[in-house]
Amino acid sequence: MTAKLKKAAGIFVAVVLLFGIVGCGGKEQSGTDDPDNSGTHTGEDDVPVVEETDAYFIQNGKTEYIIVYPENIGNVENRAVNELIDLYYEATGEVIGSIDDSDISGFNEEMRYLSLGSNKLSVAAGIEADKEIVGSNGYRIHTKGNSVFMLGGGPWGTIYAVYEFLNLQLGYEFYCDDEIVFNEQKTDTCKLIDVDMNVKPSVEWRMSGMGEVLGSMSYRMRLREQAFSEVWMSNAEIGVWHNFFNYVPVEKYLASHPDWYNSTSNPTTFCFSRDVNGLKAVVVEQMKKLIEDNPYLEYLTFTQPDFNDWCECSACKAAVRKYGAESSTQILFMNKVAEEIGAWLKNTYPERSVYLYMFAYFKTLEAPVRKNAAGEWEATAPEMVLADNCGVFYCTQGASGAYDINDPINAKYATLYDQWRSLTKNLAVWDYGIDSNNYFAPFYRFNAEYGSIKKVINSNGKLYFDMAAYGSKTSNWSRLFAYFESQLMWNIDTDANKLFDKFFENYFKEAAQPMREWFEAYSLYATIHDNNVSSMPQTTLDFFLQKANEAYENILIYKYSDEALYQKLYDRITLETISIRYLYIRDYSYAVQDLSTYCAAMKSDIYRLELEKFSEFITIEQYIDSLPA
């Protein structure tokens, strides 16, 4: 299955006439199903038909069920309890009770409990989640007697089990923070589901830098994603990214240990070849403290500053000549650090597993590999293979995010996946799903997303992070894309068109038809024009804005009967117009009858909708100031 969009025949004809595209040829964007993909998925599309028990879960708006959770519950599983309480209340208007397991002494099938995580009740019932089957983020849901048990392979899995249970039991669906849907036929009276299911996500750890998602705990949790701090270790001294000099501050060590740095006048990175043991000792001690400060996390990073520099001393240059890539010096260093950290953990915290990640980024993007006699990538020397407790965060820096990673235009970066995969079992991927220099210009990513995520899965990637419009809310179908991306990361075999059907129907409501027609026309334009949508003909923009006006007309029924809903839908439509109006002002300002009024309305909408950045490094105020007065 590929996540290509279907094209409505009527819209196709309209867009052919509008865009004059008869006879044009566009590239086909699709994912590649590699034959060596060993990943398994038992998610949404594989859920069996759910039977019901004889017990009522809700009867006439009331429930006898109580949530049970471990007495010594951790922070993440505590969120699972709160999510079940909050979402049950949102669905029914009733509060469901909850207790810890301190007074639980056994299990019988007449009990009516919703059991979360591993606790005394689940142990007594003999129910557990097999981490080998569901992974850290997956889960098991099992009905036994009149109770339902929800257990994750790790604490995050328990949260996701809650969402699955609510979906099966009450028809719960999440689209964005202010659009949560339940099946109203089930929220008054329904019988308990009878299910035994194991679910493992396609990508183990899933992250987005999109502003609304990253900035809202509920948004990212309900999309089944995590923030940096929920996966990667940090403390008061050491951040998650670009943290070399957090570990070994220049101001503290440069004067006494100049050999640790690439320059004494303007250090931008380390030297990993001169005083290796001295530098290693400081890094190891800092990592030990970091690990102790983050008792529940498994991953830490040791990553260079955001400069395209590397050490050029004679020793480092010799290593590069020997191994074939500048990343070789850090690999040698990482393996030495990993050996000491591994030994320390074995003696001090034998129950813990910790993985140390380096960047493949800028000077370390290239891997020290070569082709063997069988035509496969292999390390240029045995010591270039990363230790089992090391990993690489491969940044697809330079790849075109508008294209599938398997497209010929991205051949270099698809090859880098395969090269780094030959050196480590622990690959994470940092992708760039937008033009970071311009968040306002349209950027079509939908055709590329399936193949990009599929490549992560086929490379045994543990984590996928899409930087997106980092830290900012954006126009250009960003909420649709956030939903779409999260569903593919969870289950790569999800039917994209069904996702779009559900999203448009529930998110845009009465405005769904014209907004879907707009989106399908935009998608068709992108496919035919080789994903080049950063500028479009004026007639095309007029067509999109016409669809927006039709959408506004369709929601007028709420203007006086439900003012809050009207305003919500109005804002959702307006958000999608921002990128189109941006192009109009930039490319066709001469065609605007009253440019000053047009720009004033644009400014007002940008502030009201709380768009925060024009690009990664340009504030919204700077863009606003550039508009004609």
XYZ file of C-alpha atoms in Angstrom:
629
model
C 0.000 0.000 0.000
C 1.217 3.496 -0.721
C -0.100 6.669 0.816
C -0.918 8.223 -2.543
C -4.045 10.346 -2.617
C -6.997 9.266 -4.693
C -8.221 11.936 -7.080
C -11.933 12.597 -7.464
C -12.834 12.483 -11.151
C -14.808 15.724 -11.063
C -11.960 17.592 -9.409
C -9.508 16.121 -11.900
C -11.495 17.536 -14.808
C -11.846 20.920 -13.099
C -8.147 21.118 -12.348
C -7.146 20.033 -15.862
C -9.139 22.944 -17.225
C -7.884 25.308 -14.540
C -4.187 24.482 -14.589
C -3.810 23.597 -18.278
C -2.008 20.352 -17.448
C -3.061 18.140 -20.347
C -0.022 16.233 -21.522
C 2.209 17.121 -18.555
C 4.086 14.315 -16.870
C 4.779 14.177 -13.171
C 6.888 11.777 -11.164
C 5.151 8.963 -9.365
C 5.804 9.264 -5.643
C 5.479 6.013 -3.769
C 7.085 4.014 -1.058
C 9.277 1.010 -1.627
C 8.421 -2.260 0.078
C 11.897 -3.660 0.659
C 11.928 -7.456 0.726
C 14.190 -7.510 3.793
C 11.692 -5.628 5.965
C 11.430 -7.699 9.134
C 9.180 -5.236 10.978
C 5.773 -6.481 12.081
C 2.669 -4.537 12.893
C -0.532 -5.635 14.554
C -2.242 -2.279 14.764
C -5.517 -0.679 13.750
C -6.016 -2.263 10.356
C -5.398 -5.730 11.819
C -7.772 -5.447 14.785
C -10.284 -8.316 14.680
C -13.991 -7.670 14.912
C -14.610 -6.851 18.550
C -17.160 -8.978 20.342
C -19.121 -7.884 23.400
C -19.446 -9.516 26.801
C -22.728 -9.784 28.684
C -21.620 -7.097 31.138
C -22.643 -3.478 30.666
C -19.780 -1.024 30.621
C -22.194 1.912 30.693
C -25.913 1.639 31.367
C -28.158 4.697 31.216
C -25.120 6.966 31.454
C -23.660 5.296 34.554
C -20.821 2.807 35.063
C -19.874 0.451 37.854
C -16.308 0.209 36.581
C -13.293 1.445 38.550
C -9.749 2.078 37.328
C -6.986 0.163 39.130
C -3.354 1.259 38.887
C -0.065 0.382 40.657
C 0.428 1.892 44.111
C 3.927 3.092 43.169
C 2.891 4.454 39.800
C 5.381 6.285 37.610
C 4.807 9.668 36.014
C 3.997 8.362 32.522
C 1.549 5.679 33.656
C -0.060 8.262 35.941
C -0.809 10.199 32.751
C -2.580 7.072 31.459
C -4.846 7.096 34.519
C -5.605 10.788 34.087
C -6.256 10.402 30.368
C -8.762 7.616 30.987
C -10.538 9.690 33.642
C -10.533 12.893 31.552
C -11.603 11.337 28.258
C -14.281 9.222 29.908
C -15.662 12.418 31.438
C -15.541 14.181 28.073
C -17.465 11.322 26.490
C -20.114 10.856 29.176
C -20.101 13.857 31.533
C -19.539 11.394 34.373
C -16.530 10.793 36.623
C -15.129 7.271 36.681
C -13.586 6.119 39.963
C -9.968 5.063 40.423
C -7.970 3.275 43.125
C -4.421 2.041 43.544
C -3.784 -1.669 43.992
C -2.711 -1.532 47.636
C -5.862 -3.306 48.857
C -6.146 -5.748 45.941
C -5.640 -9.305 47.181
C -6.811 -11.404 44.252
C -8.921 -11.597 41.138
C -12.283 -13.070 40.263
C -14.204 -12.773 37.017
C -17.127 -10.906 38.562
C -14.949 -7.886 39.398
C -15.510 -4.784 37.250
C -12.159 -3.123 36.847
C -10.194 -1.292 34.178
C -6.672 -2.338 35.090
C -3.777 -0.132 33.958
C -0.176 -1.271 33.834
C 1.333 -4.151 35.726
C -0.276 -4.230 39.171
C -1.518 -6.703 41.804
C -4.748 -7.277 39.890
C -3.043 -8.066 36.577
C -0.586 -10.368 38.352
C -3.413 -12.186 40.132
C -5.254 -12.541 36.811
C -2.106 -13.801 35.063
C -2.157 -11.039 32.445
C 1.071 -9.444 31.187
C 2.444 -7.699 28.102
C 5.336 -9.408 26.340
C 7.849 -6.691 25.451
C 9.367 -8.964 22.819
C 6.022 -8.850 21.017
C 4.795 -5.292 21.624
C 8.063 -3.363 22.134
C 8.463 -0.391 24.478
C 5.591 1.637 23.003
C 3.123 -1.126 22.178
C 0.566 -2.773 24.389
C -1.717 -5.639 25.214
C -5.442 -5.244 25.908
C -7.177 -8.295 27.340
C -10.710 -8.844 28.618
C -10.921 -11.418 31.390
C -14.278 -11.995 32.996
C -15.847 -8.584 33.506
C -12.532 -6.693 33.649
C -10.250 -5.238 30.987
C -6.471 -5.168 31.373
C -4.361 -2.542 29.562
C -0.615 -3.067 29.796
C 2.216 -1.495 27.847
C 5.566 -2.983 26.962
C 6.743 0.225 28.657
C 4.855 3.013 30.421
C 4.061 4.840 27.159
C 2.416 1.708 25.851
C -0.066 1.852 28.723
C -1.191 5.330 27.630
C -1.663 4.114 24.069
C -3.607 1.096 25.331
C -6.023 3.546 26.987
C -6.606 5.295 23.654
C -7.174 1.974 21.883
C -9.609 0.839 24.563
C -11.568 4.094 24.312
C -11.627 3.765 20.520
C -13.010 0.232 20.631
C -15.328 0.840 23.579
C -16.618 4.383 22.948
C -15.598 5.224 19.362
C -12.929 7.703 20.480
C -11.015 9.498 17.702
C -8.522 12.358 18.115
C -7.828 14.900 15.364
C -6.412 17.893 17.245
C -6.657 19.419 20.710
C -10.085 20.911 20.091
C -11.547 18.086 17.992
C -12.148 14.844 19.864
C -14.950 12.582 18.689
C -16.901 9.816 20.429
C -19.681 7.553 19.193
C -22.672 9.062 20.952
C -24.621 5.811 20.585
C -22.108 4.183 22.921
C -21.717 6.893 25.547
C -25.103 6.277 27.173
C -25.373 2.498 27.100
C -22.922 -0.120 25.823
C -21.643 -3.539 26.747
C -18.027 -4.272 27.624
C -15.766 -5.236 24.740
C -14.310 -8.747 24.658
C -10.819 -8.533 23.195
C -7.300 -9.927 23.457
C -4.900 -7.968 21.276
C -1.201 -7.191 21.041
C -0.192 -4.025 19.180
C 3.296 -2.905 18.183
C 3.829 0.431 16.395
C 5.611 0.488 13.061
C 8.147 3.000 14.431
C 9.100 2.523 18.067
C 9.580 6.199 19.003
C 7.763 8.930 17.086
C 8.363 12.684 17.344
C 7.371 15.887 15.547
C 8.784 19.385 15.852
C 5.541 20.983 14.644
C 4.753 23.830 17.018
C 1.240 22.853 18.075
C 2.238 19.224 18.588
C 5.532 19.889 20.346
C 4.043 22.605 22.551
C 1.015 20.681 23.807
C 1.365 17.575 25.947
C -2.180 16.455 25.194
C -1.783 17.003 21.423
C 1.379 14.934 21.100
C 0.240 12.219 23.549
C -3.042 11.720 21.757
C -1.216 11.549 18.417
C 0.907 8.885 20.180
C 4.126 10.887 19.969
C 6.735 12.123 22.448
C 8.683 15.295 23.135
C 12.501 15.341 23.266
C 12.554 15.425 27.067
C 10.280 12.388 27.221
C 12.755 10.223 25.286
C 16.227 11.796 25.537
C 18.133 12.531 28.737
C 18.961 16.079 29.820
C 19.648 17.959 33.035
C 20.487 21.476 34.178
C 23.929 21.338 32.544
C 23.384 19.169 29.478
C 20.766 19.720 26.797
C 19.542 17.163 24.307
C 21.107 18.504 21.083
C 24.397 20.154 20.030
C 25.697 19.406 23.492
C 29.461 18.736 23.156
C 30.291 21.897 25.066
C 27.611 21.194 27.702
C 29.589 18.095 28.624
C 32.977 19.802 28.451
C 32.525 23.604 28.703
C 35.028 25.676 26.749
C 35.282 28.293 29.479
C 36.196 25.644 32.042
C 38.608 23.422 30.137
C 40.072 25.182 27.089
C 42.960 26.904 28.900
C 44.097 23.769 30.736
C 43.265 21.205 28.021
C 43.654 22.813 24.581
C 44.175 19.413 22.946
C 40.526 18.567 23.588
C 39.325 21.204 21.126
C 39.799 21.833 17.416
C 40.999 25.403 18.003
C 42.352 27.462 20.877
C 41.037 30.747 19.484
C 37.579 29.752 18.253
C 36.697 26.165 19.225
C 33.690 24.757 17.382
C 34.092 21.040 18.063
C 36.339 18.505 19.800
C 39.536 16.795 18.774
C 38.998 13.069 19.289
C 42.587 12.071 18.483
C 45.026 13.782 20.839
C 44.257 13.500 24.578
C 41.565 10.862 24.131
C 41.703 9.447 27.665
C 41.590 12.856 29.315
C 38.563 13.989 27.308
C 36.887 10.616 27.771
C 37.208 10.772 31.554
C 35.273 14.052 31.743
C 32.611 12.921 29.265
C 32.074 9.612 31.074
C 31.626 11.313 34.456
C 29.126 13.756 32.988
C 27.214 10.900 31.350
C 27.041 9.001 34.633
C 25.474 12.028 36.295
C 23.088 12.455 33.365
C 22.007 8.821 33.616
C 21.413 9.101 37.355
C 19.411 12.292 36.859
C 17.125 10.464 34.386
C 16.315 7.122 36.019
C 13.463 6.238 33.644
C 15.026 7.100 30.284
C 17.194 4.946 27.998
C 18.666 7.360 25.462
C 21.264 10.119 25.638
C 23.096 12.082 22.965
C 26.631 13.332 22.493
C 26.309 15.645 19.509
C 28.391 18.388 17.935
C 27.517 22.104 17.877
C 25.535 23.378 14.914
C 28.631 24.231 12.844
C 29.994 22.629 9.699
C 33.449 22.173 11.290
C 35.586 19.238 12.350
C 39.076 18.896 13.758
C 41.830 19.163 11.154
C 44.864 18.313 13.265
C 47.365 15.858 11.768
C 46.129 12.970 13.935
C 42.476 13.486 12.937
C 43.415 13.837 9.273
C 45.352 10.580 9.498
C 42.282 8.818 10.914
C 40.117 10.215 8.117
C 42.588 8.936 5.508
C 42.675 5.542 7.194
C 38.931 5.030 7.633
C 37.492 7.163 4.842
C 35.186 9.564 6.697
C 35.433 12.334 9.286
C 32.816 10.582 11.426
C 35.434 7.893 12.116
C 37.117 9.899 14.876
C 33.895 10.232 16.846
C 33.014 6.573 16.294
C 36.325 5.534 17.851
C 35.676 7.862 20.782
C 32.039 6.788 21.230
C 32.991 3.130 21.387
C 35.520 3.836 24.142
C 32.973 5.857 26.129
C 30.283 3.222 25.577
C 32.574 0.499 26.931
C 33.099 2.379 30.195
C 29.430 3.347 30.557
C 28.367 -0.234 29.889
C 30.720 -1.615 32.541
C 29.607 1.007 35.066
C 25.924 0.253 34.465
C 26.515 -3.468 34.819
C 28.038 -2.947 38.259
C 25.873 -0.059 39.482
C 22.486 -0.295 37.760
C 22.356 -3.796 36.250
C 18.629 -3.470 35.522
C 19.137 -0.489 33.193
C 19.891 -0.279 29.480
C 21.250 3.020 28.141
C 22.097 3.890 24.540
C 24.554 6.629 23.504
C 23.791 8.440 20.251
C 25.994 10.571 17.979
C 24.896 12.698 15.020
C 25.424 11.876 11.378
C 25.269 15.561 10.511
C 27.389 18.125 8.662
C 30.984 16.793 8.827
C 29.859 13.470 10.303
C 27.149 12.816 7.698
C 29.305 10.409 5.701
C 29.813 6.881 7.063
C 33.175 5.038 7.022
C 32.036 2.180 4.775
C 32.918 0.393 1.558
C 31.332 -2.223 -0.692
C 32.354 -5.817 -0.060
C 32.678 -8.587 -2.650
C 28.933 -9.269 -2.413
C 28.157 -5.629 -3.195
C 26.989 -4.885 0.356
C 28.063 -2.012 2.568
C 30.471 -2.852 5.361
C 32.730 -0.950 7.768
C 36.130 0.044 6.423
C 37.572 -1.545 9.580
C 36.054 -3.587 12.446
C 36.524 -0.708 14.895
C 34.162 1.426 12.783
C 31.183 -0.703 13.839
C 29.429 1.038 16.724
C 29.101 -0.760 20.046
C 25.769 -2.407 20.841
C 24.963 0.387 23.302
C 25.735 3.115 20.741
C 23.549 4.545 18.021
C 23.493 7.094 15.225
C 20.987 9.905 14.782
C 21.073 10.255 10.993
C 19.989 13.715 9.833
C 18.718 13.735 6.242
C 20.393 17.118 5.836
C 20.415 18.128 2.186
C 17.679 15.726 1.091
C 14.590 17.191 -0.550
C 11.739 16.753 1.898
C 9.178 17.206 -0.862
C 10.287 13.899 -2.409
C 10.108 10.321 -1.267
C 13.515 9.294 0.099
C 13.542 6.587 -2.606
C 13.187 9.130 -5.420
C 16.327 9.460 -7.578
C 16.707 13.063 -6.446
C 17.393 11.722 -2.926
C 19.559 8.766 -3.971
C 22.548 9.952 -1.916
C 20.497 10.114 1.260
C 18.777 6.775 0.735
C 22.252 5.282 0.350
C 23.372 6.914 3.606
C 20.546 5.078 5.372
C 21.960 1.784 4.124
C 25.524 2.756 4.967
C 24.789 3.750 8.552
C 22.570 0.729 8.969
C 25.622 -1.434 8.272
C 27.438 0.167 11.236
C 24.784 0.206 13.959
C 21.750 -1.652 15.241
C 20.439 1.575 16.752
C 19.497 3.986 13.988
C 17.368 7.079 14.599
C 16.333 9.495 11.848
C 15.984 13.278 11.891
C 13.955 14.335 8.845
C 13.097 17.758 7.428
C 9.469 17.818 6.293
C 9.283 21.491 5.347
C 11.323 24.315 3.862
C 12.923 25.645 7.049
C 13.583 28.986 5.318
C 9.893 29.643 4.687
C 7.035 28.182 6.730
C 4.438 30.235 4.830
C 5.064 29.068 1.276
C 3.162 25.870 0.383
C 5.270 22.725 0.769
C 3.767 19.427 -0.353
C 4.948 16.498 1.746
C 2.030 14.066 1.592
C 3.283 11.993 -1.367
C 6.756 11.687 0.166
C 5.816 10.717 3.698
C 4.987 7.052 3.192
C 8.276 6.196 1.488
C 10.291 8.187 4.019
C 8.768 6.434 7.017
C 8.916 3.065 5.250
C 12.662 3.574 4.753
C 13.071 4.128 8.496
C 11.232 0.875 9.189
C 13.215 -1.073 6.606
C 16.434 0.296 8.109
C 15.400 -1.011 11.552
C 15.137 2.584 12.731
C 14.162 2.959 16.374
C 13.054 6.593 16.199
C 11.729 9.026 13.603
C 11.705 12.783 14.171
C 10.243 15.183 11.628
C 11.552 18.671 12.377
C 8.622 20.206 10.453
C 7.874 23.887 11.199
C 9.883 23.703 14.388
C 8.158 25.398 17.296
C 5.506 27.159 15.205
C 1.894 26.725 14.205
C 1.593 26.932 10.427
C -0.858 27.063 7.546
C -0.666 24.708 4.537
C -2.719 21.780 5.902
C -0.403 21.383 8.888
C -3.004 19.837 11.196
C -4.038 17.350 8.544
C -0.403 16.474 8.014
C 0.259 16.095 11.751
C -2.616 13.622 11.950
C -1.590 11.823 8.754
C 2.063 11.529 9.779
C 1.266 10.265 13.264
C -1.006 7.547 11.873
C 1.627 6.354 9.378
C 4.328 6.251 12.047
C 2.002 4.160 14.185
C 0.843 1.852 11.389
C 2.560 2.164 8.032
C -0.179 0.067 6.390
C -2.930 2.538 7.285
C -5.175 3.463 4.348
C -4.399 7.139 3.669
C -7.705 7.872 1.968
C -9.666 6.574 4.934
C -7.612 8.850 7.170
C -8.423 11.840 4.979
C -12.115 10.902 4.862
C -12.322 10.842 8.642
C -10.285 13.986 9.145
C -12.211 16.196 6.719
C -15.602 14.947 7.915
C -14.864 15.526 11.589
C -12.498 18.499 11.479
C -14.243 20.661 8.864
C -17.774 19.296 9.361
C -20.202 21.163 7.024
C -17.195 22.698 5.265
C -15.724 19.261 4.515
C -16.701 19.020 0.835
C -15.218 22.285 -0.479
C -12.150 21.918 1.736
C -11.591 18.361 0.472
C -12.017 19.565 -3.105
C -9.427 22.261 -2.443
C -7.009 19.755 -0.920
C -7.435 17.223 -3.722
C -6.901 19.927 -6.352
C -3.780 21.054 -4.495
C -2.562 17.451 -4.291
C -3.124 16.903 -7.967
C -1.294 20.117 -8.826
C 1.639 19.036 -6.628
C 1.867 15.581 -8.200
C 1.722 16.861 -11.766
C 4.148 19.713 -11.115
C 6.751 17.488 -9.491
C 5.891 18.749 -5.977
C 6.831 22.301 -6.892
C 4.125 24.301 -5.125
C 6.112 27.196 -3.647
C 4.706 29.351 -6.452
C 1.508 28.751 -8.427
C -0.498 30.537 -11.128
C -2.873 33.260 -10.006
C -5.835 31.291 -11.401
C -4.853 28.381 -9.179
C -4.773 30.563 -6.085
C -8.145 32.038 -7.062
C -9.589 28.523 -7.309
C -8.355 27.659 -3.808
C -9.765 30.873 -2.335
C -13.063 30.204 -4.095
C -13.232 26.869 -2.252
C -12.513 28.683 1.010
C -15.436 31.021 0.316
C -17.705 28.037 -0.347
C -16.550 26.561 2.959
C -17.379 29.809 4.776
C -20.862 29.745 3.246
C -21.414 26.161 4.372
C -20.819 27.006 8.034
C -23.157 30.004 8.155
C -25.811 27.718 9.680
C -23.825 27.908 12.941
C -23.257 31.669 13.014
C -26.235 32.319 15.290
C -27.171 28.850 16.531
C -23.689 27.867 17.806
C -21.335 30.836 17.769
C -18.392 28.956 19.328
C -18.536 26.188 16.724
C -18.894 28.738 13.944
C -15.794 30.605 15.085
C -13.811 27.379 15.430
C -14.673 26.265 11.902
C -14.133 29.778 10.543
C -10.631 29.833 12.028
C -9.824 26.404 10.642
C -10.740 27.502 7.133
C -8.880 30.793 7.554
C -5.732 29.005 8.719
C -5.527 27.176 5.380
C -5.893 30.446 3.447
C -2.782 32.004 5.012
C -0.276 30.262 2.725
C -2.386 31.085 -0.363
C -2.744 34.735 0.611
C 0.988 34.843 1.300
C 1.648 33.818 -2.320
C -0.892 36.317 -3.537
C 0.849 39.190 -1.724
C 4.307 38.035 -2.776
C 3.615 37.213 -6.438
C 0.420 39.000 -7.484
C 0.121 42.084 -5.317
C -0.520 44.117 -8.460
C -3.803 42.218 -8.896
C -5.127 43.108 -5.417
C -7.577 45.977 -5.612
C -6.871 47.358 -2.113
C -3.506 45.957 -1.069
C -3.345 47.889 2.199
C -6.677 46.483 3.412
C -5.742 43.001 2.159
C -2.456 43.046 4.108
C -4.144 44.440 7.217
C -6.589 41.524 7.196
C -3.660 39.126 6.710
C -1.826 40.615 9.701
C -4.944 40.397 11.858
C -5.530 36.743 10.981
C -1.885 35.800 11.585
C -1.961 37.277 15.081
C -5.429 35.920 15.922
C -4.478 32.412 14.796
C -1.192 32.664 16.741
C 1.286 31.811 14.010
C 4.657 32.290 15.677
C 7.407 32.106 13.053
C 7.905 32.873 9.384
C 10.858 30.467 9.255
C 13.292 28.738 11.572
C 15.182 31.999 12.108
C 12.703 34.748 11.102
C 10.048 35.848 13.588
C 6.465 36.524 12.646
C 6.988 40.173 13.574
C 9.772 40.474 11.003
C 7.468 39.123 8.310
C 4.587 41.362 9.410
C 6.888 44.388 9.254
C 7.795 43.496 5.669
C 4.185 43.662 4.453
C 2.989 46.756 2.594
C 1.431 49.273 4.980
